[in-house]
Coordinates of C-alpha atoms in Angstrom, one line a residue:
Chain A
M1 CA -18.0 7.6 -7.8
N2 CA -15.6 10.2 -7.1
F3 CA -12.8 6.7 -6.4
I4 CA -13.7 4.4 -8.8
W5 CA -12.6 7.5 -11.9
A6 CA -9.7 8.1 -9.6
L7 CA -9.2 4.0 -9.6
F8 CA -9.6 4.3 -13.1
R9 CA -7.7 7.2 -13.9
R10 CA -4.5 6.2 -12.5
E11 CA -4.7 2.6 -14.2
V12 CA -5.9 4.3 -17.6
K13 CA -2.5 6.0 -16.9
S14 CA -0.2 3.4 -15.8
Y15 CA -1.2 1.3 -18.9
F16 CA -0.4 3.8 -21.2
V17 CA 3.0 5.4 -19.5
S18 CA 4.4 1.5 -19.5
P19 CA 5.2 -0.6 -22.4
L20 CA 2.5 -3.3 -21.5
A21 CA -0.6 -2.2 -22.5
Y22 CA 1.3 -1.1 -26.2
T23 CA 2.8 -4.2 -26.3
A24 CA -1.0 -6.4 -26.3
I25 CA -2.6 -4.2 -28.3
A26 CA 0.0 -5.0 -30.4
V27 CA 0.1 -8.7 -29.5
F28 CA -3.5 -8.5 -29.8
L29 CA -3.2 -6.5 -33.7
A30 CA -0.6 -9.1 -34.7
I31 CA -2.6 -12.2 -33.7
Q32 CA -6.5 -11.0 -35.6
G33 CA -4.2 -9.4 -38.2
V34 CA -2.5 -12.8 -39.1
L35 CA -5.8 -14.2 -38.9
F36 CA -8.0 -11.8 -40.9
V37 CA -4.9 -13.1 -43.3
A38 CA -5.5 -16.9 -43.6
A39 CA -9.1 -15.7 -43.0
L40 CA -9.2 -13.7 -46.9
G41 CA -6.9 -16.8 -48.0
Q42 CA -9.5 -19.0 -47.8
Y43 CA -12.1 -17.0 -48.4
Q44 CA -10.9 -16.6 -52.1
S45 CA -9.7 -20.1 -52.7
L46 CA -13.5 -21.2 -52.4
R47 CA -14.5 -18.7 -54.2
I48 CA -12.3 -20.1 -56.8
Q49 CA -13.7 -23.0 -56.7
A50 CA -17.6 -21.5 -56.5
A51 CA -16.3 -19.8 -60.1
Q52 CA -15.7 -23.7 -61.5
N53 CA -17.7 -26.0 -59.8
P54 CA -20.7 -24.9 -59.6
L55 CA -21.2 -27.6 -57.2
V56 CA -19.8 -25.8 -54.1
Q57 CA -21.5 -23.2 -52.0
L58 CA -20.4 -19.5 -52.1
P59 CA -21.1 -18.7 -48.3
G60 CA -21.8 -14.2 -47.7
A61 CA -19.0 -12.7 -47.1
E62 CA -20.3 -11.9 -43.6
V63 CA -18.4 -15.0 -42.1
L64 CA -15.4 -13.8 -42.3
I65 CA -16.6 -11.0 -39.8
R66 CA -18.3 -14.0 -37.6
D67 CA -14.9 -15.9 -37.6
F68 CA -13.3 -12.1 -36.4
F69 CA -15.2 -11.6 -34.1
G70 CA -16.1 -15.3 -33.1
A71 CA -13.4 -18.2 -33.1
D72 CA -10.9 -15.5 -34.0
V73 CA -11.3 -13.0 -31.7
L74 CA -11.6 -15.8 -28.6
W75 CA -7.5 -17.5 -30.2
A76 CA -6.4 -13.6 -29.6
L77 CA -7.9 -12.5 -26.1
I78 CA -6.8 -16.0 -24.5
M79 CA -3.6 -15.0 -25.0
I80 CA -3.5 -11.3 -24.1
V81 CA -6.0 -10.7 -21.3
P82 CA -3.1 -12.1 -18.5
L83 CA -0.6 -9.7 -19.8
L84 CA -3.2 -7.3 -19.1
T85 CA -4.9 -8.2 -16.1
M86 CA -1.3 -9.9 -14.2
R87 CA -0.7 -6.7 -12.1
L88 CA -3.4 -5.2 -11.2
L89 CA -3.6 -6.2 -8.3
A90 CA -0.1 -8.3 -7.7
D91 CA 1.3 -5.2 -8.5
E92 CA -0.4 -3.9 -5.9
R93 CA 1.1 -5.1 -3.0
R94 CA 4.4 -6.1 -4.4
Q95 CA 4.6 -2.7 -4.2
Y96 CA 3.1 -1.9 -0.9
T97 CA 0.6 0.6 -2.8
A98 CA -2.2 -2.1 -1.1
E99 CA -2.2 -0.4 1.9
L100 CA -2.6 2.9 0.9
L101 CA -5.6 1.9 -1.1
L102 CA -7.0 -0.3 1.4
T103 CA -6.7 2.3 4.6
A104 CA -8.7 4.9 2.2
P105 CA -12.0 5.6 3.2
M106 CA -13.7 3.6 0.5
S107 CA -14.9 0.1 -0.7
T108 CA -13.3 -3.1 -2.0
R109 CA -15.4 -3.5 -4.4
Q110 CA -15.3 0.5 -6.0
L111 CA -11.3 -0.1 -5.3
I112 CA -12.3 -3.4 -7.5
V113 CA -14.7 -1.9 -9.9
G114 CA -12.5 1.4 -10.3
K115 CA -9.4 -1.3 -11.3
Y116 CA -11.7 -4.2 -13.5
L117 CA -13.2 -0.6 -16.1
G118 CA -9.0 0.8 -16.4
S119 CA -8.3 -3.1 -18.1
V120 CA -11.6 -2.9 -20.3
L121 CA -10.7 0.6 -21.3
V122 CA -7.6 -0.9 -22.6
L123 CA -9.8 -3.6 -24.2
L124 CA -12.5 -1.4 -26.2
V125 CA -8.6 0.8 -27.8
M126 CA -7.7 -2.7 -28.9
L127 CA -10.5 -3.9 -30.4
T128 CA -11.3 -0.3 -31.9
M129 CA -7.5 -0.4 -33.9
A130 CA -8.7 -4.5 -34.8
L131 CA -11.2 -2.7 -36.1
W132 CA -10.5 -2.0 -40.2
M133 CA -9.7 -5.3 -40.5
P134 CA -13.2 -6.2 -40.7
M135 CA -14.6 -2.7 -42.2
L136 CA -12.5 -3.6 -45.3
I137 CA -15.3 -6.3 -45.8
L138 CA -18.2 -3.5 -45.3
A139 CA -16.4 -1.6 -48.1
W140 CA -15.3 -4.1 -50.7
G141 CA -18.0 -7.0 -50.2
D142 CA -21.5 -7.8 -49.5
A143 CA -22.1 -7.8 -45.3
D144 CA -24.3 -6.8 -43.5
P145 CA -23.0 -3.8 -41.1
G146 CA -25.4 -5.2 -38.6
V147 CA -23.2 -8.1 -37.9
L148 CA -19.9 -6.7 -37.1
L149 CA -22.0 -4.9 -34.8
A150 CA -23.4 -7.8 -32.7
G151 CA -19.4 -9.3 -33.0
L152 CA -17.6 -6.7 -31.6
L153 CA -20.5 -6.1 -28.7
G154 CA -19.4 -10.0 -28.4
A155 CA -16.1 -10.1 -28.2
F156 CA -16.4 -6.6 -25.8
L157 CA -18.5 -8.7 -23.1
Y158 CA -16.3 -11.8 -23.9
G159 CA -12.9 -10.0 -23.2
S160 CA -14.8 -8.1 -20.3
F161 CA -15.5 -11.4 -18.9
L162 CA -11.6 -12.2 -19.4
L163 CA -10.5 -9.7 -17.9
A164 CA -12.8 -10.0 -14.9
L165 CA -11.4 -13.6 -14.5
G166 CA -7.6 -12.4 -14.8
L167 CA -8.6 -9.4 -12.1
L168 CA -8.9 -12.3 -9.9
A169 CA -6.6 -14.5 -10.9
S170 CA -4.3 -10.6 -9.7
S171 CA -5.6 -10.9 -6.3
L172 CA -4.9 -14.0 -5.8
T173 CA -0.8 -13.3 -5.5
E174 CA 1.7 -10.8 -5.3
N175 CA 3.6 -12.3 -8.1
P176 CA 2.5 -10.7 -11.7
F177 CA 4.2 -13.5 -13.3
I178 CA 2.3 -16.4 -11.0
A179 CA -1.4 -13.8 -12.1
A180 CA -0.7 -14.3 -15.4
I181 CA -0.2 -18.4 -15.5
L182 CA -3.6 -18.5 -13.0
A183 CA -5.3 -16.0 -16.0
L184 CA -4.3 -18.4 -18.2
M185 CA -5.7 -21.7 -16.0
F186 CA -8.5 -20.3 -15.7
I187 CA -9.6 -18.9 -18.9
A188 CA -8.5 -22.2 -20.4
G189 CA -11.0 -23.6 -17.7
V190 CA -13.7 -21.8 -18.5
T191 CA -13.3 -22.4 -22.4
W192 CA -12.5 -26.6 -22.0
I193 CA -15.6 -27.3 -19.9
G194 CA -17.4 -24.6 -22.5
V195 CA -16.3 -27.1 -25.0
Q196 CA -17.4 -29.8 -22.7
A197 CA -20.9 -29.0 -22.0
A198 CA -21.6 -28.3 -25.0
N199 CA -20.4 -32.1 -26.1
L200 CA -22.3 -33.3 -23.9
P201 CA -25.3 -34.9 -25.7
V202 CA -29.3 -33.9 -24.7
I203 CA -28.3 -31.8 -21.9
G204 CA -25.5 -30.3 -23.5
R205 CA -27.6 -28.4 -25.1
N206 CA -28.9 -26.9 -22.2
L207 CA -25.7 -26.2 -20.7
D208 CA -24.2 -24.5 -23.4
Q209 CA -26.0 -21.4 -22.9
F210 CA -24.5 -21.4 -19.9
T211 CA -20.9 -21.7 -21.3
P212 CA -19.5 -17.7 -22.0
A213 CA -18.3 -19.6 -25.7
S214 CA -21.7 -19.8 -27.0
N215 CA -22.6 -16.9 -25.5
L216 CA -20.3 -15.4 -28.0
A217 CA -20.6 -17.5 -30.5
D218 CA -25.0 -16.4 -30.6
L219 CA -23.6 -12.8 -30.5
A220 CA -20.6 -13.7 -33.7
Q221 CA -23.8 -15.3 -35.5
G222 CA -25.0 -11.9 -35.5
V223 CA -27.8 -12.4 -32.8
V224 CA -28.3 -9.9 -30.1
D225 CA -31.0 -11.6 -27.3
S226 CA -30.8 -10.7 -23.9
H227 CA -29.8 -13.4 -22.7
A228 CA -26.1 -12.7 -23.8
L229 CA -26.2 -9.4 -22.1
V230 CA -28.1 -10.4 -19.4
Y231 CA -25.1 -13.9 -19.1
F232 CA -22.3 -11.7 -19.5
A233 CA -22.8 -9.5 -16.9
S234 CA -24.0 -11.8 -14.2
V235 CA -20.4 -13.7 -14.8
V236 CA -19.0 -10.6 -14.3
I237 CA -20.4 -8.7 -11.5
F238 CA -20.1 -12.8 -9.9
V239 CA -16.5 -12.5 -10.3
L240 CA -16.2 -8.8 -9.0
E241 CA -17.5 -10.3 -6.1
L242 CA -15.7 -13.3 -5.7
T243 CA -12.0 -10.5 -6.3
A244 CA -13.7 -8.5 -3.6
R245 CA -14.0 -11.5 -1.4
V246 CA -10.1 -11.9 -1.9
V247 CA -9.3 -8.7 -1.1
D248 CA -11.4 -8.2 2.3
Chain B
M1 CA -7.6 10.0 20.1
I2 CA -6.6 6.8 20.5
E3 CA -7.5 4.2 22.9
I4 CA -6.4 -0.1 23.0
E5 CA -7.7 -1.7 25.3
D6 CA -5.6 -5.7 25.6
L7 CA -5.1 -6.4 22.6
Y8 CA -4.5 -9.6 21.1
K9 CA -3.2 -10.7 17.5
V10 CA -2.8 -14.2 16.6
Y11 CA -1.4 -14.7 13.1
G12 CA -1.8 -18.9 12.5
Q13 CA 0.9 -20.2 15.3
V14 CA 2.5 -16.9 16.4
Q15 CA 1.0 -14.3 19.1
A16 CA 2.1 -11.0 17.6
V17 CA 0.4 -9.3 20.0
R18 CA -0.2 -10.5 23.3
G19 CA -2.9 -7.9 25.6
I20 CA -2.1 -4.6 24.7
S21 CA -3.4 -1.8 25.9
F22 CA -2.4 2.1 26.1
T23 CA -4.2 5.3 25.1
V24 CA -2.9 8.0 22.9
Y25 CA -4.1 11.9 23.7
R26 CA -5.1 13.9 21.3
G27 CA -2.3 17.0 20.2
E28 CA 0.9 14.5 21.8
I29 CA 3.2 13.0 19.5
L30 CA 3.7 9.5 20.9
G31 CA 6.5 7.3 20.3
F32 CA 5.7 3.1 19.8
L33 CA 9.4 1.6 21.0
G34 CA 9.6 -1.7 20.4
P35 CA 13.0 -4.1 19.9
N36 CA 12.3 -5.6 15.7
G37 CA 9.1 -8.4 16.4
A38 CA 8.0 -6.6 19.3
G39 CA 4.4 -5.9 17.6
K40 CA 4.8 -3.0 16.5
S41 CA 4.0 -2.8 12.7
T42 CA 0.7 -5.3 13.5
T43 CA -1.0 -2.8 16.7
M44 CA -0.2 0.0 13.7
K45 CA -1.9 -2.3 10.9
V46 CA -4.8 -2.6 13.8
M47 CA -5.1 0.7 14.1
T48 CA -5.2 1.3 10.5
G49 CA -8.1 -1.2 9.5
L50 CA -6.0 -2.9 7.8
T51 CA -6.5 -6.1 9.4
P52 CA -8.2 -6.5 12.0
P53 CA -7.6 -7.8 16.0
T54 CA -7.9 -11.2 17.6
A55 CA -9.3 -9.8 20.7
G56 CA -9.7 -6.8 22.2
R57 CA -10.6 -2.8 21.2
V58 CA -9.2 -0.2 19.1
R59 CA -10.7 2.9 18.9
I60 CA -9.9 6.1 16.9
A61 CA -11.1 9.3 17.9
G62 CA -14.0 7.1 19.2
H63 CA -15.2 5.2 16.1
D64 CA -14.4 1.2 16.6
V65 CA -12.4 -0.3 13.6
L66 CA -14.2 -3.2 14.0
E67 CA -17.7 -1.8 13.5
D68 CA -17.7 1.9 11.6
P69 CA -13.4 0.9 9.6
L70 CA -14.6 3.9 7.1
A71 CA -15.5 6.4 9.2
V72 CA -11.8 5.3 11.0
R73 CA -9.7 5.4 8.0
R74 CA -11.0 9.5 7.3
E75 CA -9.2 10.2 10.7
I76 CA -6.1 9.0 9.5
G77 CA -2.9 9.1 8.1
Y78 CA -1.1 6.4 7.4
L79 CA 2.9 5.7 6.5
P80 CA 3.4 2.2 6.0
E81 CA 6.9 0.7 6.9
H82 CA 7.7 0.5 3.1
P83 CA 6.6 4.0 1.5
P84 CA 3.5 2.8 -0.8
L85 CA 4.4 4.6 -3.8
Y86 CA 4.0 3.9 -7.7
P87 CA 6.8 4.6 -9.3
E88 CA 6.0 5.2 -12.9
M89 CA 3.5 8.7 -11.6
T90 CA 4.7 11.8 -10.9
V91 CA 5.3 13.5 -7.2
S92 CA 2.1 15.5 -7.7
D93 CA -0.1 13.0 -9.9
Y94 CA 0.1 10.7 -7.2
L95 CA 0.2 13.1 -4.7
D96 CA -3.3 14.1 -6.8
F97 CA -4.6 10.7 -6.4
A98 CA -3.7 10.0 -3.0
A99 CA -5.8 13.0 -2.7
A100 CA -8.9 11.4 -4.6
I101 CA -8.6 8.2 -2.7
R102 CA -8.7 10.1 0.3
A103 CA -11.8 12.2 -0.3
V104 CA -10.1 15.6 -0.8
P105 CA -13.3 17.4 -2.6
R106 CA -11.8 17.9 -6.4
R107 CA -12.3 21.9 -6.1
R108 CA -9.5 21.7 -3.0
R109 CA -7.5 19.0 -4.2
R110 CA -4.7 21.8 -5.9
R111 CA -4.8 23.1 -2.3
A112 CA -3.9 20.2 -0.3
V113 CA -1.6 18.8 -2.9
E114 CA 0.9 22.1 -3.2
S115 CA 0.4 22.5 0.9
A116 CA 1.6 18.6 1.8
I117 CA 4.6 19.5 -1.1
E118 CA 5.5 22.5 0.3
R119 CA 5.1 21.1 4.3
C120 CA 7.2 18.2 2.8
G121 CA 10.3 20.1 0.8
L122 CA 9.1 18.7 -2.8
E123 CA 9.1 22.0 -4.7
E124 CA 12.4 20.7 -6.4
V125 CA 11.1 17.7 -6.8
R126 CA 7.1 17.7 -8.2
R127 CA 7.4 17.4 -11.8
R128 CA 10.0 14.3 -11.5
L129 CA 9.0 10.2 -11.3
V130 CA 8.8 9.2 -8.0
G131 CA 10.4 5.6 -9.3
N132 CA 13.6 7.6 -9.6
L133 CA 13.4 9.8 -6.8
S134 CA 16.0 8.9 -3.8
K135 CA 15.4 7.0 -0.6
G136 CA 15.1 10.0 1.4
F137 CA 12.4 12.1 -1.3
R138 CA 10.3 8.9 -1.7
Q139 CA 10.3 9.2 2.2
R140 CA 9.3 12.9 1.7
V141 CA 6.5 11.8 -0.8
G142 CA 5.0 9.4 2.0
L143 CA 5.0 12.0 4.6
A144 CA 2.9 14.3 2.1
Q145 CA 0.5 11.5 0.8
A146 CA -0.3 10.3 4.8
V147 CA -0.9 13.9 5.6
I148 CA -2.8 15.4 2.4
H149 CA -6.4 15.0 3.5
D150 CA -5.2 17.1 6.2
P151 CA -6.0 14.3 9.0
R152 CA -6.5 14.4 12.7
L153 CA -3.9 11.0 13.7
L154 CA -1.2 10.2 12.1
I155 CA 0.7 7.2 12.1
F156 CA 4.0 7.0 11.4
D157 CA 5.6 3.2 11.3
E158 CA 9.5 3.5 11.0
P159 CA 9.9 6.7 9.2
T160 CA 13.3 7.6 9.2
V161 CA 14.5 3.5 8.8
G162 CA 17.5 3.2 6.0
L163 CA 17.9 7.2 5.8
D164 CA 21.3 8.9 5.8
P165 CA 21.7 11.4 9.0
T166 CA 21.3 14.4 6.8
Q167 CA 17.6 12.7 5.8
V168 CA 17.2 11.7 9.1
I169 CA 17.1 14.6 11.0
E170 CA 14.8 16.7 8.1
I171 CA 11.8 13.8 8.6
R172 CA 12.2 14.2 12.0
S173 CA 11.6 18.0 11.6
I174 CA 8.2 17.4 9.2
V175 CA 7.0 15.2 11.4
R176 CA 7.9 17.1 14.2
D177 CA 6.0 19.7 12.3
I178 CA 3.6 18.0 11.7
G179 CA 3.6 16.8 15.2
R180 CA 1.9 20.7 16.0
E181 CA -1.6 21.1 15.3
R182 CA -2.0 17.3 15.2
T183 CA -1.8 13.7 17.2
V184 CA 1.4 11.6 15.8
I185 CA 2.0 8.0 16.3
L186 CA 5.1 7.6 15.5
S187 CA 6.8 3.7 15.7
S188 CA 10.6 3.1 15.8
H189 CA 13.4 0.6 17.2
V190 CA 16.1 3.7 17.4
L191 CA 16.1 5.6 20.6
P192 CA 17.3 9.2 19.6
E193 CA 14.6 9.2 17.1
V194 CA 11.9 9.2 19.8
Q195 CA 13.6 11.0 22.4
A196 CA 14.1 13.4 19.1
T197 CA 10.8 13.4 18.9
C198 CA 8.6 13.0 20.8
H199 CA 6.4 13.3 24.0
R200 CA 5.8 10.3 25.5
V201 CA 6.4 6.7 24.4
V202 CA 5.0 3.5 25.1
I203 CA 8.2 0.7 24.7
I204 CA 6.3 -3.2 23.7
D205 CA 8.8 -6.1 23.4
R206 CA 7.1 -10.0 22.6
G207 CA 3.8 -8.6 22.0
R208 CA 3.2 -6.9 24.9
V209 CA 3.6 -3.3 27.0
V210 CA 6.8 -3.0 29.2
A211 CA 7.1 0.9 29.6
A212 CA 4.9 4.0 29.3
G213 CA 5.2 6.9 30.9
P214 CA 6.8 10.5 29.7
I215 CA 10.6 10.6 28.3
D216 CA 11.5 12.5 31.1
E217 CA 10.4 10.4 33.9
L218 CA 10.9 7.4 32.1
L219 CA 14.6 9.0 32.0
E220 CA 14.1 9.6 35.2
A221 CA 12.9 6.3 37.0
G222 CA 16.3 4.9 35.4
K223 CA 18.4 7.7 37.5
G224 CA 21.0 6.0 38.8
G225 CA 22.7 9.6 41.3
R226 CA 25.3 9.9 40.3
L227 CA 26.7 12.7 39.1
V228 CA 30.0 14.6 36.3
V229 CA 32.0 16.7 37.7
R230 CA 35.3 17.3 36.0
L231 CA 38.8 20.3 38.1
R232 CA 41.0 22.2 36.7
R233 CA 42.9 21.6 39.5
P234 CA 42.1 18.2 41.3
P235 CA 44.0 16.7 44.8
A236 CA 46.9 14.3 44.1
Q237 CA 44.9 12.3 46.2
I238 CA 41.0 10.8 44.8
D239 CA 40.4 9.9 48.4
D240 CA 40.5 13.5 49.1
L241 CA 37.3 13.9 47.2
R242 CA 35.4 11.4 49.5
S243 CA 35.4 13.6 52.3
L244 CA 33.1 16.1 50.6
P245 CA 29.8 16.3 51.5
G246 CA 26.9 13.9 50.6
V247 CA 29.5 12.8 48.3
G248 CA 29.4 8.8 48.8
A249 CA 31.7 6.5 46.5
V250 CA 34.2 8.2 43.7
E251 CA 35.5 6.5 40.7
G252 CA 38.3 8.7 38.3
R253 CA 37.6 9.2 34.7
G254 CA 41.0 10.6 34.1
E255 CA 41.8 14.3 32.4
G256 CA 40.0 15.9 35.9
R257 CA 37.2 14.3 35.0
Y258 CA 35.6 12.4 37.8
S259 CA 32.2 10.0 38.6
F260 CA 30.5 11.0 42.0
V261 CA 28.1 9.0 43.8
V262 CA 25.2 11.0 45.7
P263 CA 23.3 9.1 48.0
G264 CA 19.8 10.1 48.9
D265 CA 17.2 12.3 47.1
D266 CA 19.2 15.5 47.8
D267 CA 20.3 18.0 45.2
V268 CA 23.9 18.1 46.8
R269 CA 25.2 20.7 43.2
E270 CA 25.0 24.0 45.3
R271 CA 26.9 22.7 48.6
L272 CA 29.0 20.5 46.7
V273 CA 30.3 23.4 44.1
A274 CA 30.8 25.5 47.2
E275 CA 33.1 23.2 48.4
L276 CA 35.1 22.8 46.0
V277 CA 35.6 26.1 45.1
A278 CA 37.2 26.2 48.6
R279 CA 39.4 23.3 48.6
G280 CA 41.2 25.1 45.5
Y281 CA 40.2 22.4 42.7
G282 CA 38.2 24.6 40.4
P283 CA 35.4 23.3 39.3
L284 CA 34.5 23.4 36.1
E285 CA 31.9 20.5 35.4
V286 CA 29.8 19.5 37.5
R287 CA 26.3 17.8 35.8
P288 CA 23.7 15.0 36.5
E289 CA 25.1 11.5 35.0
A290 CA 22.3 11.0 31.7
N291 CA 20.2 8.0 31.9
S292 CA 20.3 7.4 28.1
L293 CA 17.2 6.1 27.0
E294 CA 19.0 3.7 25.0
E295 CA 19.5 2.6 29.0
V296 CA 16.7 2.2 30.2
F297 CA 15.1 1.3 27.0
K298 CA 17.7 -2.1 27.7
E299 CA 17.1 -2.3 30.9
V300 CA 12.9 -2.4 30.7
V301 CA 13.7 -4.6 28.3
T302 CA 16.3 -7.4 30.1
T303 CA 14.6 -7.5 33.1
E304 CA 11.1 -8.5 32.6
R305 CA 12.5 -11.0 29.8
A306 CA 13.9 -12.1 33.4
Q307 CA 10.9 -12.0 35.3
A308 CA 8.6 -13.5 32.3
E309 CA 11.3 -16.3 32.0
A310 CA 11.4 -16.5 35.8
V311 CA 8.0 -17.2 35.8
A312 CA 7.9 -20.3 33.4

């Protein structure tokens, strides 16, 4: 546990002394902000339509929060995660510090988990900083705070899964740039498989349970069930285990 | 402390190490010598458990590197060829991190960092970022990292490569200091390095051990039986010197210097000096012609290669 803590602390410090974490967080907030403003505008015009035409039904303001933590966060994270994970293991090799870590009396799993948790903390900071936008809806709209919490949890779990994929990508090369591209490809691949699976007739609906996007969608709708929690926990553990094997 | 038995390491088509065996005893500083690409770094990586051996056994303080890697890692401090440094950390933060991942308990960590800083002369740079340090200081940080957990065995891979002469002297003195109460194995392709710091050497070439033993013995083995003599009043004729007792051939080296070939095992220096004085040549200096390790090394490596080629 001490090893993991030491690695975690070093990782977090290293994120916040370099411009990397700040850049990633800024870009994330910008993407989320733009999408949020666009959604607000759309909702506004919908409201005007609904006022003029009784046939148009106005959805509750919750829909804004759902989109914020659903489709929006999905896109923003795809862009940001590779930035956050590209250096995690690739740089250790490039700087030869891998030799320091791998000759220390700790297991590879401890190494991977420590580094991974460091990146998860940055994700948490990032999501927390974006939180004020949906909070506006809570303050001035008629939304359910439960939806916000479920959405936040969903975005966090989904982001954590993508970070694990990014870490795996980073273990495969010593060039951070290639690691970022690989991470992007992994994430795009997983997303694409999810979309394809959902489109398959009949079995699609069953397969859909196994895609990260659909699990995120449930949570974004405000439905917290143990299925999604178990799902994300197990895929993260699986990917981290794979990474540990690669490093060994 | 280290027992290596018949170690082989093959990378794809390349046989980096081909049947190396040697032992490092407790408390000694062993020089591990060889030209570049001889397999030094590979052997050291196997010792630290960074890479598994293809065949053979390596035991560190009684633990097999394959069977009990964590026990092995607890025993060793390792300075790789490139010091493993995080440029964005300060020296003391870095050493604190190194102590933590080397399993130094939290309450002893501060003391460990302080003593490593002191031992490696890092007081003035402790708050500087590692990335901004000079090469010499970075190497010292690398050494500090290796001794932070006070291991019994230290493995240094070319600790002075690429440093300027003053830095080299400083690093050597730190290494000797560290070696006072610990076992050290130090690799190098420069001989003065090993001559200056080590008790014993193992010379390898192209993946095999070609010579091993205490430095003095290796020097003895290469002894040609020559004396260097300097005279204040040399005789006009060089032939006059050939009649000296116990002396074979004589070569003039200019300015009253001569090189005497002394056949036989007897030490003729005393008789020789008495005779030189008696003849009034005014001997200023009589000393054995030192065989530098460099020559021994070259000789050993080239004869071994010639033999290998003759067999092939």
